[in-house]
């Protein structure tokens, strides 16, 4: 498959009065054309900063790209001018945000918000853009699109707003769609509908997708590959199957154990990982997860575990993968079935 | 929208009725009577009271007053012999309205513009300059600004006429003096609102669409930031239209201000009542129009029912 996006050694920080927040600390990954990649991790681990840097949506200052490159469709995003970037955003890559209640302009008709990027990027006359907006609303499964196109966001339910956001994002048939926790703010039943919609659209349009979530369950039916992030780094990556059935990093185990696996489970309190992520002002030199890891060894505090390759495309940043490390039986993985 | 307008209209009418009734009774509570100062004998005074219907029981007076009001008739002035209140208003109000409306328009346009400039240049010299103007404008009253302007631009620089109301050049200083306070208020409100909106998620959505900064500011930021400013347009209009009285005195503008002050001093019931009612209705109408404008700019209100 052909590479669409190649992120290399990306480091993003924020300058604040209290010091430098190292939000992304050397992230490398790629996305192929037509592929769906998931980024998972607890909140605050740098998922949003990573993808918003790819679209250059991070306010700079205070943010800045400290290091690394982002090659998208042959262009180095980090080196484009703001003007050149405008032609990439919304046209070649676009984003669906977490909260559909606040992400749409309340004083602008939904149709006009979809038409806007068509008028800008494809130089469509407004009338034709409106027709296309109706088609887009139909495509994302909004009934009565001819009527809905002239309505305002507050006349839409949460789920419909997120569909409208997806319509906005896909209006110009971008090569890459980034969905940052697109279902987190929605009811469980609506979540499933939005995920189904994204999967259908992905098949129909063959757009590459990066989907972000803190709930691994969300990506079970959607992603082909999963990147697990912790404290600004990718600590495990692999195919969906590898991550679900052969997870190797203790943090990934923790994430998997906190996924609701059945209706029964939802009534129980889910296991969550004890402790909190490290201070990003001064991240630890060794494994950032060490303070919360029940398998932590001496070396974990002293040296960062570079990636160990454990399978085809399956890489893990954990000292447990070292040949000299003790054998540990994973508490999850094999045998875990996800709904 | 139709329901919304009807609703607003109903509220406006009730407000108008309450206002008219209050003024009618309150002015009669003031000590003295309209003919107190005149050297008149009790018989003549009784005749005058009778002539103007002031000897009738109060509820009859009230009913007559309301009846005439519905016909748009404010009655005769008790002091300006043989002149109706309507005549006084017809003659003087155009000057007050002219000044007031100029001030509203100037305050709104200049205030909003200043607020936008300040917000877009946050914490830079333009911001500081705009906010300095705003602070001065809020803290210095028109009766200080007015004479100051007259001294600088008329007496010293001889650029503008000192007073009177005879053409555009005459309107500049009074309009400025009257609107400065409201202008400053709106500038601060607009600035705060712009800075609030710029952090909203939908601004990021607009950016993610690839819109240029100008398109984002113009189509998304200002459009939403202006909503709170529109809500104060009603009170601001009220302040400016009633504030004309002070400025009229300073710049010798032949508006309603003079009549109002004399009317109160002389307990000219019908003149004060007529003018208050007139102003009240005018302001209620202005608020009604602002409510409609607000409904137009904010779809969430327009479609509420
Ligand atoms: N504008 C900003 N200024 C300062 N720090 C920020 C800013 N945006 C994000 N951060 C910091 O970057 C880190 C990563 O945040 P984020 O990428 O939003 O996490 P996630 O999306 O994984 O929940 C957080 O610690 C957050 O405090
Ligand atoms: S490197 Fe050490 S501390 Fe980090 S996850 Fe692996 S075992 Fe735990
Ligand atoms: Mg996030």
XYZ file of C-alpha atoms and ligand atoms in Angstrom:
680
model
C 0.000 0.000 0.000
C 1.070 3.532 -0.670
C 2.090 5.886 2.135
C -0.173 8.874 2.659
C 1.229 10.220 5.894
C 4.579 9.689 7.519
C 5.217 11.292 10.900
C 8.830 11.067 12.093
C 10.256 11.872 15.516
C 7.602 14.471 16.133
C 8.104 16.535 19.276
C 5.605 19.224 20.232
C 5.832 21.410 23.321
C 4.006 24.330 24.866
C 5.782 27.252 26.433
C 3.912 28.279 29.566
C 4.742 30.468 32.527
C 5.408 27.354 34.556
C 7.827 25.942 31.984
C 7.811 23.799 28.867
C 5.068 21.182 28.619
C 6.422 18.353 26.530
C 3.097 17.131 25.157
C 4.439 14.984 22.308
C 7.886 13.504 22.831
C 9.105 11.795 19.693
C 6.249 10.137 17.872
C 6.710 8.253 14.610
C 4.006 6.482 12.644
C 2.530 6.258 9.201
C -0.874 5.964 7.594
C -1.347 4.291 4.227
C -3.922 5.268 1.652
C -7.339 3.892 2.503
C -6.189 2.676 5.900
C -7.803 3.288 9.283
C -5.435 3.801 12.187
C -6.513 4.258 15.777
C -4.633 6.222 18.418
C -5.646 5.219 21.925
C -4.551 6.342 25.342
C -5.765 7.993 28.510
C -6.727 11.612 28.313
C -3.812 14.015 28.428
C -1.359 11.653 26.750
C -0.918 13.834 23.665
C -3.351 12.353 21.119
C -5.059 15.617 20.266
C -1.816 17.554 20.135
C -0.345 14.961 17.761
C -3.172 15.105 15.235
C -3.756 18.834 15.523
C -0.087 19.324 14.775
C -0.573 17.277 11.626
C -3.228 19.803 10.576
C -1.264 22.695 12.060
C -4.206 23.635 14.263
C -2.140 24.004 17.423
C -1.942 27.650 18.477
C 1.680 28.716 18.012
C 2.718 30.272 20.334
C 2.391 28.865 22.968
C 2.864 25.611 21.044
C 5.857 24.823 18.855
C 7.204 21.906 16.858
C 10.483 21.109 18.514
C 11.604 18.435 16.166
C 10.470 16.021 13.515
C 8.779 15.961 10.154
C 5.266 15.350 8.893
C 5.248 14.208 5.298
C 1.729 14.230 3.929
C 1.155 13.282 0.316
C 4.718 14.302 -0.541
C 4.680 17.642 1.290
C 6.380 18.443 4.569
C 3.516 19.916 6.558
C 5.838 21.412 9.149
C 7.467 23.559 6.451
C 4.379 24.841 4.592
C 3.392 28.484 4.854
C 0.085 29.371 6.511
C -1.368 30.224 3.081
C -0.301 26.868 1.611
C -1.705 25.168 4.691
C -5.144 26.676 4.015
C -5.274 24.705 0.774
C -4.471 21.486 2.609
C -6.941 21.912 5.463
C -10.485 20.946 4.633
C -9.489 19.912 1.161
C -6.816 17.231 1.535
C -7.231 16.470 5.213
C -9.980 17.382 7.607
C -11.038 16.815 11.163
C -14.097 15.828 13.155
C -13.933 17.118 16.710
C -15.030 15.616 19.973
C -17.977 17.770 20.948
C -20.602 18.162 18.242
C -22.611 20.490 20.478
C -19.964 23.207 20.348
C -18.139 22.475 17.102
C -20.767 23.914 14.780
C -21.327 27.639 14.393
C -24.681 28.337 16.115
C -25.557 31.313 13.911
C -24.943 29.672 10.534
C -27.179 27.270 8.648
C -25.819 23.722 8.610
C -25.886 23.654 4.818
C -23.873 26.849 4.616
C -21.296 25.352 6.947
C -20.897 22.390 4.630
C -20.906 24.563 1.521
C -18.209 26.837 2.873
C -15.278 24.561 2.144
C -16.678 23.619 -1.281
C -16.864 27.284 -2.198
C -13.385 27.870 -0.864
C -11.529 24.850 -2.226
C -13.476 23.809 -5.294
C -14.593 27.320 -6.265
C -18.169 26.038 -6.492
C -20.902 28.609 -7.070
C -23.051 28.879 -3.904
C -26.087 27.262 -5.516
C -24.182 24.204 -6.592
C -22.445 24.051 -3.206
C -25.857 23.949 -1.547
C -26.926 21.049 -3.779
C -23.728 19.269 -2.844
C -24.386 20.012 0.855
C -27.746 18.248 0.520
C -26.004 15.266 -1.076
C -23.496 15.213 1.770
C -26.265 15.277 4.386
C -27.907 12.357 2.617
C -24.589 10.550 2.491
C -24.158 10.808 6.274
C -27.669 9.496 6.804
C -29.624 12.602 7.721
C -33.270 12.212 6.726
C -35.103 15.130 5.081
C -31.821 16.553 3.872
C -33.555 19.136 1.644
C -35.165 20.626 4.721
C -32.315 20.044 7.134
C -29.827 21.857 4.945
C -31.418 25.204 5.842
C -31.685 24.534 9.552
C -29.433 25.748 12.317
C -27.322 23.469 14.525
C -29.610 23.829 17.542
C -32.365 22.130 15.543
C -30.175 19.023 15.258
C -29.701 16.360 17.922
C -26.204 15.508 19.156
C -25.856 12.509 16.883
C -27.129 14.458 13.879
C -24.704 17.258 14.589
C -21.850 14.804 14.569
C -23.144 13.465 11.257
C -23.191 17.041 9.992
C -19.619 17.495 11.218
C -18.644 14.400 9.268
C -20.407 15.837 6.216
C -18.426 19.058 6.608
C -15.188 17.121 6.955
C -15.850 14.913 3.929
C -17.332 17.606 1.662
C -14.182 18.058 -0.402
C -13.303 14.310 -0.408
C -10.128 14.655 1.653
C -7.411 12.026 1.488
C -7.226 11.897 5.265
C -9.995 12.210 7.825
C -8.981 12.715 11.430
C -11.678 11.954 13.982
C -10.692 13.088 17.479
C -12.858 11.149 19.926
C -15.861 11.545 17.609
C -18.189 9.564 19.860
C -16.985 10.420 23.358
C -19.636 13.089 23.871
C -22.488 10.921 22.585
C -24.879 8.326 24.058
C -23.830 4.717 23.709
C -26.463 3.866 21.066
C -25.608 6.948 19.050
C -21.910 6.112 19.381
C -22.461 2.823 17.628
C -24.394 4.511 14.808
C -21.656 7.078 14.223
C -18.990 4.367 14.181
C -21.040 2.319 11.699
C -21.405 5.391 9.545
C -17.670 6.049 9.594
C -16.952 2.461 8.615
C -19.436 2.587 5.732
C -18.080 5.890 4.479
C -14.545 4.638 4.738
C -15.438 1.712 2.471
C -17.365 3.914 0.048
C -14.887 6.752 -0.246
C -11.635 4.949 0.543
C -10.493 7.840 2.722
C -7.690 7.191 5.172
C -8.839 7.679 8.742
C -7.062 8.405 11.985
C -9.472 7.805 14.826
C -8.629 8.844 18.342
C -10.223 7.358 21.407
C -9.500 6.643 25.021
C -11.775 3.618 24.844
C -10.286 0.691 22.935
C -13.738 -0.807 22.501
C -14.618 1.973 20.095
C -12.075 0.937 17.489
C -12.686 -2.791 17.646
C -14.694 -2.851 14.416
C -13.097 0.067 12.676
C -9.318 0.262 12.789
C -6.783 -1.930 11.062
C -3.885 -0.766 13.177
C -3.686 0.623 16.680
C -1.138 2.992 18.208
C -1.148 3.117 21.993
C 0.068 6.409 23.399
C 1.277 7.227 26.851
C 2.814 10.475 28.123
C 3.579 11.790 24.655
C 5.038 8.609 23.197
C 3.739 5.593 21.326
C 4.432 2.698 23.667
C 2.857 -0.132 21.694
C 1.676 -0.510 18.143
C 0.373 -3.320 16.028
C -2.509 -4.665 14.014
C -5.901 -4.628 15.668
C -5.682 -8.359 16.300
C -2.207 -8.123 17.807
C -3.292 -5.382 20.196
C -6.495 -7.133 21.219
C -5.303 -10.727 21.359
C -1.604 -10.405 22.013
C -1.059 -7.159 23.892
C 2.404 -6.921 25.428
C 2.665 -3.601 27.242
C 1.346 -3.399 30.829
C -0.309 -0.077 29.969
C -2.156 -1.671 27.038
C -3.316 -4.407 29.413
C -4.653 -1.716 31.672
C -6.517 -0.076 28.808
C -7.981 -3.391 27.671
C -9.162 -4.206 31.168
C -11.054 -0.941 31.291
C -13.076 -1.706 28.148
C -16.669 -2.729 28.846
C -16.902 -6.140 27.215
C -20.574 -6.871 27.615
C -23.816 -5.338 28.805
C -23.309 -7.109 32.135
C -19.978 -5.424 32.615
C -21.417 -1.973 32.215
C -23.189 -2.193 35.525
C -19.966 -3.151 37.280
C -17.310 -0.607 38.025
C -14.682 -0.952 35.357
C -11.094 -1.542 36.246
C -9.133 1.590 35.632
C -5.396 2.014 35.812
C -4.278 3.195 39.224
C -2.295 6.390 39.519
C -1.932 9.339 37.182
C 0.216 10.046 34.116
C 3.580 11.694 34.771
C 4.304 15.389 34.864
C 4.925 16.550 31.292
C 7.062 19.457 32.501
C 9.726 16.980 33.559
C 8.929 13.535 32.159
C 10.876 10.652 33.701
C 14.075 9.543 31.969
C 13.101 5.900 32.039
C 9.749 4.327 31.224
C 7.067 6.955 31.850
C 4.703 4.244 33.063
C 7.077 2.879 35.709
C 5.460 4.686 38.644
C 2.155 2.968 37.873
C 3.465 -0.383 36.627
C 3.239 -3.397 38.884
C 6.000 -5.141 36.881
C 8.467 -2.252 37.047
C 12.101 -3.259 37.400
C 15.185 -1.259 38.283
C 16.123 -0.583 34.695
C 12.639 0.764 33.952
C 13.422 3.843 36.069
C 16.864 4.337 34.567
C 16.613 3.884 30.830
C 13.876 4.369 28.310
C 12.888 1.041 26.727
C 13.440 1.467 22.984
C 10.960 -0.388 20.781
C 11.197 -4.165 20.795
C 9.761 -5.816 17.702
C 7.616 -8.748 18.777
C 5.759 -9.536 15.572
C 5.019 -8.249 12.104
C 4.525 -4.527 12.696
C 3.977 -5.170 16.397
C 6.390 -3.096 18.452
C 6.482 -2.547 22.195
C 8.439 -0.095 24.309
C 8.776 -2.155 27.489
C 11.698 -3.795 29.233
C 9.624 -6.926 29.763
C 10.328 -7.713 26.099
C 14.033 -7.939 26.825
C 15.328 -11.521 26.647
C 16.675 -11.208 30.199
C 13.402 -10.013 31.697
C 11.286 -12.380 33.763
C 8.371 -14.119 32.110
C 5.046 -12.342 32.874
C 1.641 -13.786 32.152
C -0.650 -11.116 30.691
C -3.889 -10.619 32.633
C -5.770 -9.884 29.414
C -5.421 -10.628 25.757
C -6.041 -14.181 24.654
C -9.579 -15.134 25.349
C -10.855 -11.582 25.789
C -13.861 -11.136 23.557
C -15.044 -7.739 22.666
C -18.589 -6.898 21.829
C -40.841 34.347 14.101
C -44.464 35.516 13.887
C -45.245 34.192 17.358
C -42.078 35.786 18.663
C -43.044 39.209 17.280
C -46.597 38.970 18.648
C -45.210 37.995 22.003
C -42.822 40.945 22.083
C -45.596 43.268 20.926
C -47.876 42.168 23.748
C -45.151 42.680 26.346
C -44.425 46.132 24.882
C -48.062 47.203 25.124
C -48.359 46.110 28.749
C -45.146 47.955 29.584
C -46.464 51.076 27.894
C -49.717 50.968 29.858
C -47.950 50.492 33.195
C -45.633 53.382 32.403
C -48.392 55.771 31.400
C -50.445 54.941 34.471
C -47.522 55.343 36.855
C -46.567 58.733 35.472
C -50.177 59.909 35.516
C -50.537 59.265 39.231
C -47.004 60.075 40.326
C -46.941 63.573 38.907
C -50.123 64.356 40.839
C -48.362 63.327 44.022
C -45.849 66.161 43.647
C -46.519 68.992 46.099
C -48.324 72.012 44.730
C -50.458 72.505 41.635
C -49.891 73.959 38.166
C -51.263 77.397 38.968
C -49.534 77.850 42.277
C -46.960 80.360 41.153
C -49.360 82.618 39.307
C -50.792 85.575 41.061
C -54.332 84.455 40.609
C -57.346 84.704 42.801
C -58.944 81.503 44.060
C -61.905 82.085 41.704
C -59.765 82.344 38.602
C -57.754 79.358 39.736
C -60.934 77.343 40.208
C -61.978 78.381 36.724
C -58.647 77.264 35.277
C -58.868 73.932 37.113
C -62.329 73.489 35.720
C -61.250 74.533 32.231
C -58.532 71.876 32.173
C -60.767 69.311 33.838
C -58.555 69.100 36.932
C -61.538 69.463 39.274
C -63.030 66.155 38.232
C -62.505 62.990 40.303
C -59.141 61.423 39.579
C -60.523 58.278 37.927
C -62.479 60.402 35.471
C -59.350 62.384 34.686
C -57.491 59.138 34.170
C -60.165 57.751 31.867
C -60.240 60.962 29.814
C -56.467 60.942 29.608
C -56.353 57.329 28.397
C -59.125 57.992 25.919
C -57.317 60.971 24.435
C -54.043 59.086 24.460
C -55.515 56.344 22.313
C -56.348 59.063 19.794
C -52.769 60.298 20.030
C -53.865 63.486 21.772
C -51.777 64.661 24.725
C -53.989 67.668 25.476
C -53.177 71.337 26.054
C -50.140 72.584 27.856
C -51.112 74.192 31.138
C -48.422 76.848 30.815
C -47.868 77.575 27.140
C -51.193 79.142 26.450
C -53.093 77.746 23.530
C -50.399 75.292 22.561
C -51.075 71.603 22.614
C -48.476 69.204 23.922
C -48.519 67.610 20.486
C -47.426 70.906 18.960
C -44.554 71.263 21.393
C -43.413 67.732 20.646
C -43.811 68.159 16.902
C -41.702 71.270 16.960
C -38.910 70.168 19.287
C -38.670 66.401 19.065
C -37.126 66.232 15.567
C -34.000 67.928 16.935
C -33.736 65.562 19.898
C -34.407 62.541 17.738
C -31.878 63.655 15.155
C -29.187 64.008 17.814
C -30.170 60.798 19.609
C -30.244 58.656 16.498
C -26.930 60.000 15.255
C -25.443 59.156 18.639
C -26.878 55.612 18.645
C -25.534 54.895 15.177
C -22.157 56.421 15.883
C -21.821 54.663 19.247
C -22.758 51.289 17.767
C -20.529 51.466 14.707
C -17.526 53.074 16.362
C -17.887 51.011 19.544
C -18.084 47.691 17.731
C -15.213 48.634 15.427
C -13.049 49.709 18.322
C -13.832 46.478 20.175
C -12.915 44.397 17.135
C -9.644 46.266 16.611
C -8.762 45.833 20.279
C -9.550 42.115 20.310
C -7.666 41.368 17.090
C -4.614 43.165 18.441
C -4.861 41.772 21.912
C -2.179 43.078 24.281
C -0.621 45.240 21.590
C -0.626 49.025 21.227
C -3.936 49.155 19.321
C -5.596 47.220 22.104
C -4.187 49.490 24.787
C -5.159 52.608 22.835
C -8.720 51.395 22.246
C -9.181 50.413 25.847
C -7.741 53.724 27.023
C -10.370 55.506 24.934
C -12.973 53.176 26.375
C -12.021 53.883 29.970
C -11.993 57.635 29.391
C -15.337 57.371 27.641
C -16.967 55.444 30.458
C -15.658 57.641 33.236
C -16.060 61.150 31.820
C -19.692 62.371 31.615
C -21.083 64.278 28.632
C -21.345 67.567 30.525
C -17.571 67.500 30.914
C -16.769 66.259 27.415
C -19.152 68.771 25.796
C -17.609 72.017 27.098
C -14.136 70.521 26.638
C -14.844 69.846 22.966
C -16.299 73.320 22.567
C -13.209 74.863 24.074
C -10.719 72.891 21.969
C -12.434 72.590 18.592
C -14.527 75.748 18.519
C -12.886 78.376 20.694
C -9.227 77.454 20.171
C -8.926 75.627 16.855
C -12.001 77.248 15.324
C -12.714 74.086 13.354
C -16.334 73.574 14.379
C -19.223 75.842 15.373
C -19.644 76.255 19.141
C -23.355 75.569 19.304
C -26.726 75.425 17.534
C -28.013 72.866 15.067
C -27.833 74.096 11.505
C -25.984 71.528 9.461
C -23.615 68.593 9.581
C -20.695 70.505 11.111
C -22.981 71.459 13.995
C -23.846 67.844 14.732
C -20.294 66.530 15.161
C -19.450 67.643 18.684
C -22.888 67.042 20.255
C -23.062 63.568 18.694
C -19.598 62.731 19.935
C -20.208 64.119 23.425
C -23.472 62.241 23.744
C -22.294 58.908 22.361
C -18.863 58.613 23.960
C -20.088 56.812 27.066
C -22.136 54.236 25.171
C -19.438 53.884 22.554
C -16.929 53.003 25.233
C -19.331 50.537 26.824
C -19.966 48.760 23.546
C -16.274 48.699 22.677
C -15.471 46.895 25.905
C -18.351 44.494 25.480
C -17.402 43.720 21.889
C -13.775 43.155 22.791
C -14.646 40.731 25.593
C -17.113 38.944 23.364
C -14.610 38.615 20.506
C -12.029 37.137 22.858
C -14.605 34.691 24.167
C -15.738 33.560 20.731
C -12.207 33.064 19.417
C -11.787 30.206 21.907
C -14.983 28.456 20.842
C -14.729 25.078 19.163
C -16.499 26.220 16.022
C -13.686 28.653 15.303
C -11.333 25.665 15.224
C -13.795 23.897 12.935
C -13.706 26.911 10.628
C -9.925 26.846 10.638
C -9.900 23.110 9.963
C -11.978 23.801 6.851
C -9.102 25.815 5.460
C -10.751 29.203 5.729
C -8.419 32.203 5.779
C -8.062 34.233 8.987
C -10.116 37.003 7.395
C -12.959 34.615 6.511
C -12.903 33.127 9.993
C -13.023 36.523 11.680
C -15.648 37.949 9.383
C -18.031 35.023 8.940
C -17.639 33.169 12.211
C -16.118 35.296 14.939
C -17.737 38.722 14.514
C -21.132 37.307 13.632
C -21.289 35.489 16.965
C -19.440 38.067 19.028
C -21.924 40.780 18.139
C -24.877 39.036 19.831
C -24.256 40.360 23.363
C -23.731 43.828 21.894
C -27.123 43.713 20.208
C -28.770 42.904 23.536
C -27.506 46.155 25.072
C -28.606 48.166 22.051
C -32.039 48.675 23.650
C -30.806 50.133 26.956
C -28.137 52.116 25.095
C -30.755 53.658 22.811
C -32.785 54.587 25.874
C -29.782 56.180 27.565
C -28.837 58.139 24.476
C -32.309 59.397 23.620
C -32.942 60.615 27.137
C -29.349 61.805 27.471
C -29.950 64.305 24.696
C -31.457 66.726 27.229
C -28.092 67.488 28.842
C -26.245 67.794 25.565
C -29.010 69.979 24.115
C -28.439 72.450 26.934
C -24.676 72.541 26.402
C -24.892 73.041 22.642
C -28.060 75.171 22.628
C -29.987 72.703 20.493
C -33.714 73.530 20.292
C -34.839 70.041 21.286
C -37.321 68.792 23.853
C -34.963 69.095 26.801
C -35.801 72.703 27.590
C -39.568 72.055 27.586
C -39.198 69.038 29.788
C -37.242 70.855 32.449
C -39.611 73.834 32.427
C -42.579 71.494 32.484
C -41.395 69.825 35.647
C -40.536 73.115 37.322
C -44.011 74.459 36.600
C -45.883 71.255 37.324
C -47.297 71.444 33.818
C -49.088 68.095 34.258
C -50.139 67.595 30.708
C -46.798 68.632 29.212
C -44.747 66.385 31.493
C -47.219 63.579 31.179
C -47.399 63.950 27.429
C -43.667 64.074 26.957
C -42.955 61.220 29.359
C -45.589 59.097 27.694
C -44.234 60.012 24.308
C -40.665 59.171 25.308
C -41.739 56.024 27.067
C -43.629 54.780 24.057
C -40.739 55.745 21.831
C -38.259 53.783 23.947
C -40.567 50.806 24.199
C -40.858 50.857 20.435
C -37.074 51.093 20.141
C -36.682 48.099 22.454
C -39.254 46.210 20.448
C -37.280 46.862 17.266
C -34.065 45.748 18.993
C -35.765 42.548 20.140
C -36.722 41.836 16.556
C -33.203 42.576 15.350
C -31.879 40.244 18.015
C -34.249 37.553 16.822
C -32.943 38.070 13.323
C -29.277 37.740 14.244
C -29.685 34.863 16.667
C -31.522 31.945 15.089
C -31.870 30.213 18.459
C -34.181 33.004 19.622
C -36.003 33.446 16.351
C -36.992 29.808 16.209
C -37.717 29.409 19.874
C -41.416 29.357 19.067
N -2.692 25.064 24.346
C -2.025 24.346 25.259
N -1.231 24.959 26.154
C -0.574 24.252 27.086
N -0.630 22.921 27.196
C -1.403 22.244 26.347
C -2.151 22.922 25.327
N -2.836 21.986 24.612
C -2.515 20.794 25.176
N -1.664 20.943 26.205
C -1.098 19.873 27.047
O -0.669 18.831 26.227
C -0.910 17.561 26.845
C -1.590 16.635 25.862
O -2.902 17.082 25.630
P -3.856 16.406 24.566
O -3.116 16.139 23.322
O -5.037 17.273 24.469
O -4.254 15.052 25.259
P -5.308 13.975 24.772
O -5.911 14.439 23.498
O -4.531 12.714 24.635
O -6.304 13.858 25.878
C -1.761 17.835 28.079
O -0.957 17.665 29.209
C -2.152 19.280 27.948
O -2.148 19.893 29.202
S 9.234 -0.770 30.926
Fe 9.094 -1.462 32.984
S 7.818 0.055 33.976
Fe 7.592 0.351 31.827
S 5.842 -0.831 31.331
Fe 7.536 -2.167 30.963
S 7.792 -3.225 32.869
Fe 6.455 -1.540 33.318
Mg -7.945 14.922 23.212
